[in-house]
Amino acid sequence: MPQTHRPWTDEQVEQIVGNLLRTGVIVAALVVLVGGVLYLVRHGATSPDYQVFRGEPADLRSVSGIVTDALSLRSRGVIQLGLLLLIATPVARVAFSVFAFARQHDRPYVLVTLIVLALLISSLAGGRL
Amino acid sequence: MNILEFTILIWLGSLVAGFLGSLTGLGGGVVIVPLLALMFGVDIRYAIGASLVSVIATSSGAAAAYVKEGYSNIRIGMFLEIATTLGALVGASLAARVSTSVIAVIFGVVLIYSAYLSSRPRLDIISDDQPDLLATRLRMDASYPTPEGLQIYHVHAIPAGFSLMFIAGTLSGLLGIGSGAVKVLAMDQAMRIPFKVSTTTSNFMIGVTAAASAGVYLNRGYIDPGLAMPVMLGVLLGSVLGTRVLVSAPSRLLRMLFGGVILVLAIEMIYNGLTGRL
């Protein structure tokens, strides 16, 4: 039976994963930097207050709230979007591994990787144990 | 002190932490929480949230470099990530229920243990090296490059390694650290994986583990953008610089120095936790 595409070797997968991780971190850091500059320009002269824990407002706790805030260029929202991209980088790596193991016809590891991915997504979606 | 000065100081502190952390292989994350909590008076929950973010950044950044060298083992890493992510979710959930004083004390104890583990010489355990049945089934045995060519290794004691990884994940979620020391312990000692492979594979897993906890922390409102921003940017730049000078640095002396700093921070964390100041 002719194959449509040749399975990837582990080395090729590792190369792609390496690039994916590097790109994710760089993009996230740039977004955080832009948000950080905005934040310091707008709020740099006020006093910091981290001694008493209050927790972040609801809009900085959820994916949709963060995206909304970032789109309206609220500085803390932009930073939080960068942090969200950073958290998403390992998740993207795991998601890619599902695909890579599938191309290698490695069923047990497709299953293993799907379990890890499900745990990660449930965490980001606010699920708790 | 206004926000601008506060941000610059935290950025500088994180830069040094990231630099020393990557130079010594201990990771910058372990000193971020004590630095923020003890020196800047930041509530430990905000400190843990910011530290987690920096852990993801350094782990992913370093992993990008490591994977290309062919040491890390994706299969071992992915399989054990089931244990570490489950542990991380448990740890992050615990963090909301345990008092901050208790967290501070556990943090101090884990710091001392990590410093102790990393101060010991790491030797690969050479054994008769019979392949393990479960490891063979899971196709974990692999090879890694050495100056003499590819060296084949076998993986052992998967249940023990898996259990230790669950603990490593729980500590990571509870304390906002990478808990690389426990991960390396599980892989070196229990599973008898060569240390070049275990170090890089552990680093590879740290980012995924931390991402699992970070999701929970974000939803809880523990991750403050104004605080996490300088920490993440500082640790990231510091660790990149650290890997650049890795080859030429007198690492033994630095390790002892950084180990000493960690010990002092650990004792302070425990003291402040016990007296209820954190």
Coordinates of C-alpha atoms in Angstrom, one line a residue:
Chain A
M1 CA 0.0 0.0 0.0
P2 CA 1.6 3.3 -1.0
Q3 CA 2.0 5.8 1.8
T4 CA 0.9 9.4 1.3
H5 CA 3.8 10.7 3.4
R6 CA 6.8 9.2 5.1
P7 CA 6.7 9.1 8.9
W8 CA 9.0 11.7 10.6
T9 CA 12.0 10.6 12.4
D10 CA 12.4 11.5 16.1
E11 CA 15.2 13.9 15.1
Q12 CA 13.0 15.8 12.7
V13 CA 10.3 16.1 15.3
E14 CA 12.8 17.4 17.8
Q15 CA 13.9 20.1 15.4
I16 CA 10.4 21.3 14.8
V17 CA 9.6 21.3 18.5
G18 CA 12.8 23.3 19.2
N19 CA 11.8 26.0 16.7
L20 CA 8.2 26.0 18.0
L21 CA 9.4 26.6 21.6
R22 CA 11.8 29.3 20.6
T23 CA 9.3 31.2 18.5
G24 CA 6.7 30.9 21.3
V25 CA 9.0 32.3 23.9
I26 CA 10.3 35.2 21.7
V27 CA 6.8 36.3 20.6
A28 CA 5.5 36.1 24.2
A29 CA 8.5 38.1 25.5
L30 CA 7.9 40.8 22.9
V31 CA 4.2 41.1 23.7
V32 CA 5.1 41.3 27.5
L33 CA 7.8 43.9 26.7
V34 CA 5.3 46.1 24.7
G35 CA 2.7 45.8 27.4
G36 CA 5.4 46.6 30.0
V37 CA 6.5 49.8 28.3
L38 CA 2.8 50.9 28.1
Y39 CA 2.3 50.0 31.7
L40 CA 5.4 51.9 32.9
V41 CA 4.5 55.0 30.8
R42 CA 1.0 55.1 32.2
H43 CA 1.4 53.8 35.8
G44 CA 5.2 54.2 36.5
A45 CA 4.8 57.1 38.9
T46 CA 2.2 55.4 41.2
S47 CA 3.2 53.2 44.1
P48 CA 3.3 49.4 43.9
D49 CA 1.1 47.4 46.3
Y50 CA 1.8 43.7 46.5
Q51 CA 2.0 43.3 50.3
V52 CA -1.7 42.4 50.7
F53 CA -3.1 39.7 48.4
R54 CA -6.3 40.7 46.7
G55 CA -6.2 38.6 43.5
E56 CA -6.5 39.9 40.0
P57 CA -9.8 41.4 38.7
A58 CA -12.0 39.0 36.7
D59 CA -11.0 40.3 33.3
L60 CA -7.3 39.3 33.9
R61 CA -8.2 35.8 35.0
S62 CA -9.9 34.4 31.9
V63 CA -8.7 33.9 28.3
S64 CA -11.6 35.9 26.8
G65 CA -11.2 38.7 29.3
I66 CA -7.5 39.0 28.7
V67 CA -8.0 39.1 24.9
T68 CA -10.6 41.8 25.2
D69 CA -8.4 43.9 27.5
A70 CA -5.4 43.5 25.2
L71 CA -7.3 44.5 22.1
S72 CA -8.4 47.7 23.8
L73 CA -4.7 48.2 24.5
R74 CA -5.0 48.2 28.3
S75 CA -1.4 47.8 29.4
R76 CA -2.0 45.1 32.0
G77 CA -4.1 43.2 29.5
V78 CA -1.3 43.3 26.9
I79 CA 1.2 41.9 29.4
Q80 CA -1.3 39.3 30.5
L81 CA -1.8 38.3 26.8
G82 CA 2.0 37.8 26.5
L83 CA 2.0 35.7 29.6
L84 CA -0.9 33.7 28.2
L85 CA 1.0 33.1 25.0
L86 CA 3.9 31.9 27.1
I87 CA 1.7 29.5 29.0
A88 CA 0.3 28.3 25.6
T89 CA 3.8 27.5 24.2
P90 CA 4.3 24.2 26.1
V91 CA 0.6 23.4 25.4
A92 CA 1.3 23.9 21.7
R93 CA 4.3 21.7 21.9
V94 CA 2.2 18.9 23.4
A95 CA -0.5 19.4 20.8
F96 CA 2.1 19.2 18.1
S97 CA 3.5 16.0 19.7
V98 CA 0.0 14.3 19.3
F99 CA 0.2 15.0 15.6
A100 CA 3.9 13.9 15.4
F101 CA 3.3 10.6 17.2
A102 CA 0.3 10.0 14.9
R103 CA 2.5 10.5 11.9
Q104 CA 4.9 8.0 13.3
H105 CA 2.0 5.6 13.7
D106 CA 2.8 5.4 17.4
R107 CA -0.6 4.8 18.9
P108 CA 0.3 4.3 22.6
Y109 CA 2.1 7.6 22.6
V110 CA -0.7 9.4 20.8
L111 CA -2.9 8.3 23.8
V112 CA -0.2 9.3 26.3
T113 CA 0.1 12.7 24.7
L114 CA -3.6 13.3 24.5
I115 CA -3.9 12.6 28.2
V116 CA -1.3 15.3 28.9
L117 CA -3.0 17.7 26.6
A118 CA -6.4 17.1 28.2
L119 CA -4.9 17.9 31.6
L120 CA -3.3 21.1 30.4
I121 CA -6.5 22.3 28.7
S122 CA -8.6 21.5 31.7
S123 CA -6.2 23.6 33.8
L124 CA -6.3 26.6 31.4
A125 CA -10.1 26.3 31.2
G126 CA -10.4 26.8 34.9
G127 CA -11.0 23.2 35.8
R128 CA -9.7 22.1 39.1
L129 CA -9.3 18.8 40.8
Chain B
M1 CA 9.4 53.7 45.8
N2 CA 7.2 54.1 42.7
I3 CA 6.2 51.4 40.2
L4 CA 9.0 52.3 37.8
E5 CA 11.8 51.9 40.4
F6 CA 10.1 48.8 41.8
T7 CA 10.0 47.3 38.3
I8 CA 13.6 48.1 37.5
L9 CA 14.8 46.6 40.8
I10 CA 12.8 43.4 40.4
W11 CA 14.0 43.2 36.8
L12 CA 17.6 43.4 37.9
G13 CA 17.1 40.9 40.7
S14 CA 15.5 38.5 38.3
L15 CA 18.3 39.0 35.7
V16 CA 20.9 38.0 38.3
A17 CA 18.7 35.1 39.5
G18 CA 18.3 33.8 35.9
F19 CA 21.9 34.2 35.1
L20 CA 23.2 32.3 38.2
G21 CA 20.4 29.8 37.9
S22 CA 21.4 28.8 34.4
L23 CA 25.1 29.0 35.1
T24 CA 24.8 26.6 38.0
G25 CA 22.1 24.5 36.5
L26 CA 19.9 25.1 39.6
G27 CA 17.3 27.2 37.7
G28 CA 16.4 30.8 38.5
G29 CA 13.0 30.0 39.7
V30 CA 14.1 28.7 43.1
V31 CA 15.3 32.1 44.2
I32 CA 12.6 34.2 42.7
V33 CA 9.9 33.5 45.3
P34 CA 12.3 34.2 48.3
L35 CA 13.6 37.3 46.5
L36 CA 10.1 38.7 46.0
A37 CA 8.7 37.6 49.3
L38 CA 11.6 38.4 51.6
M39 CA 13.3 41.4 50.0
F40 CA 10.3 43.1 48.3
G41 CA 7.6 42.1 50.7
V42 CA 5.4 40.7 48.0
D43 CA 2.6 38.4 49.1
I44 CA 3.9 34.8 48.5
R45 CA 0.9 34.0 46.2
Y46 CA 1.8 36.8 43.8
A47 CA 5.4 35.7 44.1
I48 CA 4.6 32.1 43.2
G49 CA 2.5 33.2 40.2
A50 CA 5.3 35.3 38.8
S51 CA 7.9 32.6 39.5
L52 CA 5.8 30.0 37.6
V53 CA 5.7 32.3 34.5
S54 CA 9.5 32.7 34.6
V55 CA 10.0 28.9 34.9
I56 CA 8.0 28.4 31.7
A57 CA 10.1 31.0 29.9
T58 CA 13.5 29.6 30.9
S59 CA 12.5 26.0 30.4
S60 CA 11.0 26.5 26.9
G61 CA 14.0 28.7 25.9
A62 CA 16.6 26.2 27.1
A63 CA 14.6 23.2 25.8
A64 CA 14.7 24.8 22.3
A65 CA 18.5 24.7 22.5
Y66 CA 18.7 21.2 24.1
V67 CA 16.4 19.3 21.8
K68 CA 18.6 20.0 18.8
E69 CA 21.6 18.4 20.5
G70 CA 19.8 15.0 20.6
Y71 CA 20.0 14.3 24.3
S72 CA 16.4 14.7 25.4
N73 CA 14.1 11.7 25.1
I74 CA 10.6 12.8 24.1
R75 CA 9.0 9.5 24.9
I76 CA 10.3 9.4 28.5
G77 CA 9.4 13.0 28.9
M78 CA 5.9 12.7 27.5
F79 CA 5.0 9.6 29.5
L80 CA 6.3 11.1 32.8
E81 CA 4.4 14.3 32.0
I82 CA 1.2 12.5 32.8
A83 CA 2.5 12.3 36.4
T84 CA 3.9 15.8 36.6
T85 CA 0.9 17.6 35.1
L86 CA -1.5 15.6 37.4
G87 CA 0.7 16.5 40.3
A88 CA 0.9 20.1 39.2
L89 CA -2.9 20.4 39.2
V90 CA -3.1 18.8 42.7
G91 CA -0.3 21.1 43.9
A92 CA -1.9 24.2 42.5
S93 CA -5.3 23.3 44.1
L94 CA -3.5 22.7 47.4
A95 CA -1.9 26.1 47.2
A96 CA -5.3 27.8 47.7
R97 CA -6.1 25.7 50.7
V98 CA -2.8 25.7 52.6
S99 CA -1.8 28.8 54.6
T100 CA 1.0 30.9 53.3
S101 CA 3.1 30.2 56.4
V102 CA 3.0 26.4 55.6
I103 CA 3.9 27.1 52.0
A104 CA 6.9 29.2 53.1
V105 CA 8.2 26.4 55.4
I106 CA 7.7 23.7 52.7
F107 CA 9.4 26.0 50.3
G108 CA 12.5 26.4 52.6
V109 CA 12.8 22.6 53.1
V110 CA 12.6 21.9 49.3
L111 CA 15.2 24.7 48.7
I112 CA 17.6 23.0 51.1
Y113 CA 17.0 19.6 49.6
S114 CA 17.5 20.9 46.0
A115 CA 20.8 22.6 47.0
Y116 CA 21.9 19.4 48.7
L117 CA 21.0 17.3 45.7
S118 CA 22.8 19.5 43.2
S119 CA 25.9 19.8 45.3
R120 CA 26.5 16.0 45.1
P121 CA 28.6 14.7 42.1
R122 CA 26.4 13.0 39.5
L123 CA 27.7 9.8 38.2
D124 CA 25.9 7.5 35.8
I125 CA 25.1 4.2 37.5
I126 CA 26.7 1.5 35.4
S127 CA 24.9 -1.8 35.9
D128 CA 24.5 -5.1 34.1
D129 CA 21.9 -3.1 32.2
Q130 CA 19.3 -5.6 31.3
P131 CA 16.4 -4.1 29.4
D132 CA 13.3 -3.5 31.4
L133 CA 10.1 -5.2 30.1
L134 CA 7.8 -2.1 30.6
A135 CA 10.4 0.3 29.2
T136 CA 10.8 -1.9 26.2
R137 CA 7.0 -2.0 25.6
L138 CA 6.9 1.8 25.9
R139 CA 9.8 2.1 23.5
M140 CA 11.8 4.3 25.9
D141 CA 15.2 2.8 25.4
A142 CA 17.2 5.1 23.1
S143 CA 20.7 6.3 22.5
Y144 CA 22.5 9.6 22.9
P145 CA 25.6 11.1 21.3
T146 CA 29.0 10.8 23.0
P147 CA 32.5 11.6 21.8
E148 CA 32.9 7.8 21.1
G149 CA 29.7 7.7 19.1
L150 CA 26.1 6.8 19.9
Q151 CA 25.6 5.3 23.4
I152 CA 22.6 3.0 23.9
Y153 CA 20.8 3.2 27.3
H154 CA 18.0 1.3 29.0
V155 CA 15.3 2.7 31.2
H156 CA 14.4 1.1 34.5
A157 CA 11.9 1.3 37.4
I158 CA 9.1 3.2 35.6
P159 CA 6.6 2.9 38.4
A160 CA 9.0 4.4 40.9
G161 CA 10.0 7.2 38.5
F162 CA 6.4 7.9 37.8
S163 CA 5.6 8.2 41.5
L164 CA 8.5 10.6 42.1
M165 CA 7.4 12.7 39.1
F166 CA 4.0 13.0 40.7
I167 CA 5.6 14.4 43.8
A168 CA 7.8 16.7 41.7
G169 CA 4.7 18.0 39.9
T170 CA 2.9 18.6 43.2
L171 CA 5.8 20.6 44.6
S172 CA 6.0 22.6 41.3
G173 CA 2.3 23.5 41.5
L174 CA 2.4 24.3 45.2
L175 CA 5.6 26.3 45.2
G176 CA 5.8 27.7 41.7
I177 CA 9.2 26.2 41.0
G178 CA 10.4 23.8 38.3
S179 CA 11.4 21.2 40.8
G180 CA 14.1 20.1 38.4
A181 CA 16.1 18.6 41.3
V182 CA 13.4 16.1 42.1
K183 CA 12.8 15.3 38.5
V184 CA 16.5 14.6 37.9
L185 CA 16.6 12.5 41.1
A186 CA 13.7 10.4 39.7
M187 CA 15.4 9.9 36.4
D188 CA 19.0 9.5 37.6
Q189 CA 18.6 7.4 40.7
A190 CA 15.3 5.5 40.1
M191 CA 15.2 5.1 36.4
R192 CA 19.0 5.0 35.8
I193 CA 18.9 7.3 32.8
P194 CA 22.3 8.8 31.8
F195 CA 22.5 12.3 33.3
K196 CA 22.9 14.2 30.1
V197 CA 19.6 12.7 29.0
S198 CA 17.9 13.2 32.3
T199 CA 18.9 16.8 32.6
T200 CA 17.7 17.8 29.2
T201 CA 14.5 15.7 29.4
S202 CA 13.8 17.1 32.9
N203 CA 14.2 20.6 31.5
F204 CA 11.9 19.7 28.7
M205 CA 9.2 18.6 31.1
I206 CA 9.5 21.6 33.5
G207 CA 7.7 23.9 31.0
V208 CA 4.8 21.6 30.5
T209 CA 4.5 21.0 34.3
A210 CA 4.6 24.7 35.0
A211 CA 2.0 25.5 32.3
A212 CA -0.4 23.1 34.0
S213 CA 0.0 24.9 37.3
A214 CA 0.0 28.4 35.7
G215 CA -3.4 27.8 34.2
V216 CA -4.8 27.2 37.6
Y217 CA -2.9 30.2 39.1
L218 CA -4.2 32.5 36.3
N219 CA -7.8 31.5 36.9
R220 CA -7.4 32.2 40.6
G221 CA -6.0 35.7 39.9
Y222 CA -2.5 34.9 41.4
I223 CA -0.7 36.0 38.3
D224 CA -0.2 39.8 38.4
P225 CA 1.0 41.3 35.0
G226 CA 2.8 44.2 36.6
L227 CA 4.9 41.9 38.8
A228 CA 5.3 39.0 36.4
M229 CA 6.5 41.3 33.6
P230 CA 9.9 42.3 35.0
V231 CA 10.4 38.8 36.5
M232 CA 9.8 37.0 33.2
L233 CA 11.9 39.4 31.1
G234 CA 14.7 39.5 33.7
V235 CA 15.0 35.7 34.3
L236 CA 14.7 35.0 30.5
L237 CA 17.5 37.4 29.6
G238 CA 19.6 36.3 32.5
S239 CA 19.3 32.6 31.6
V240 CA 20.1 33.3 27.9
L241 CA 23.3 35.2 29.1
G242 CA 24.1 32.3 31.4
T243 CA 24.0 29.7 28.7
R244 CA 26.4 31.9 26.6
V245 CA 29.1 31.9 29.2
L246 CA 28.5 28.4 30.4
V247 CA 31.6 27.0 28.8
S248 CA 34.2 29.3 30.3
A249 CA 32.8 30.0 33.8
P250 CA 34.5 28.5 36.9
S251 CA 31.3 26.7 37.7
R252 CA 32.4 24.8 40.8
L253 CA 33.0 28.0 42.8
L254 CA 29.8 29.6 41.4
R255 CA 27.7 26.6 42.4
M256 CA 29.0 26.7 45.9
L257 CA 28.3 30.4 46.1
F258 CA 24.8 30.1 44.7
G259 CA 24.2 27.1 46.9
G260 CA 25.2 29.2 49.9
V261 CA 22.7 32.0 48.9
I262 CA 20.0 29.4 48.5
L263 CA 20.7 28.0 52.0
V264 CA 20.4 31.4 53.6
L265 CA 17.2 32.1 51.7
A266 CA 15.8 28.7 52.7
I267 CA 16.5 29.3 56.4
E268 CA 14.9 32.7 56.2
M269 CA 11.8 31.3 54.5
I270 CA 11.4 28.7 57.2
Y271 CA 12.0 31.2 60.0
N272 CA 9.5 33.7 58.5
G273 CA 7.0 30.9 57.9
L274 CA 7.3 29.5 61.4
T275 CA 6.9 33.0 63.0
G276 CA 3.9 33.6 60.7
R277 CA 5.4 36.6 58.9
L278 CA 4.9 35.2 55.4

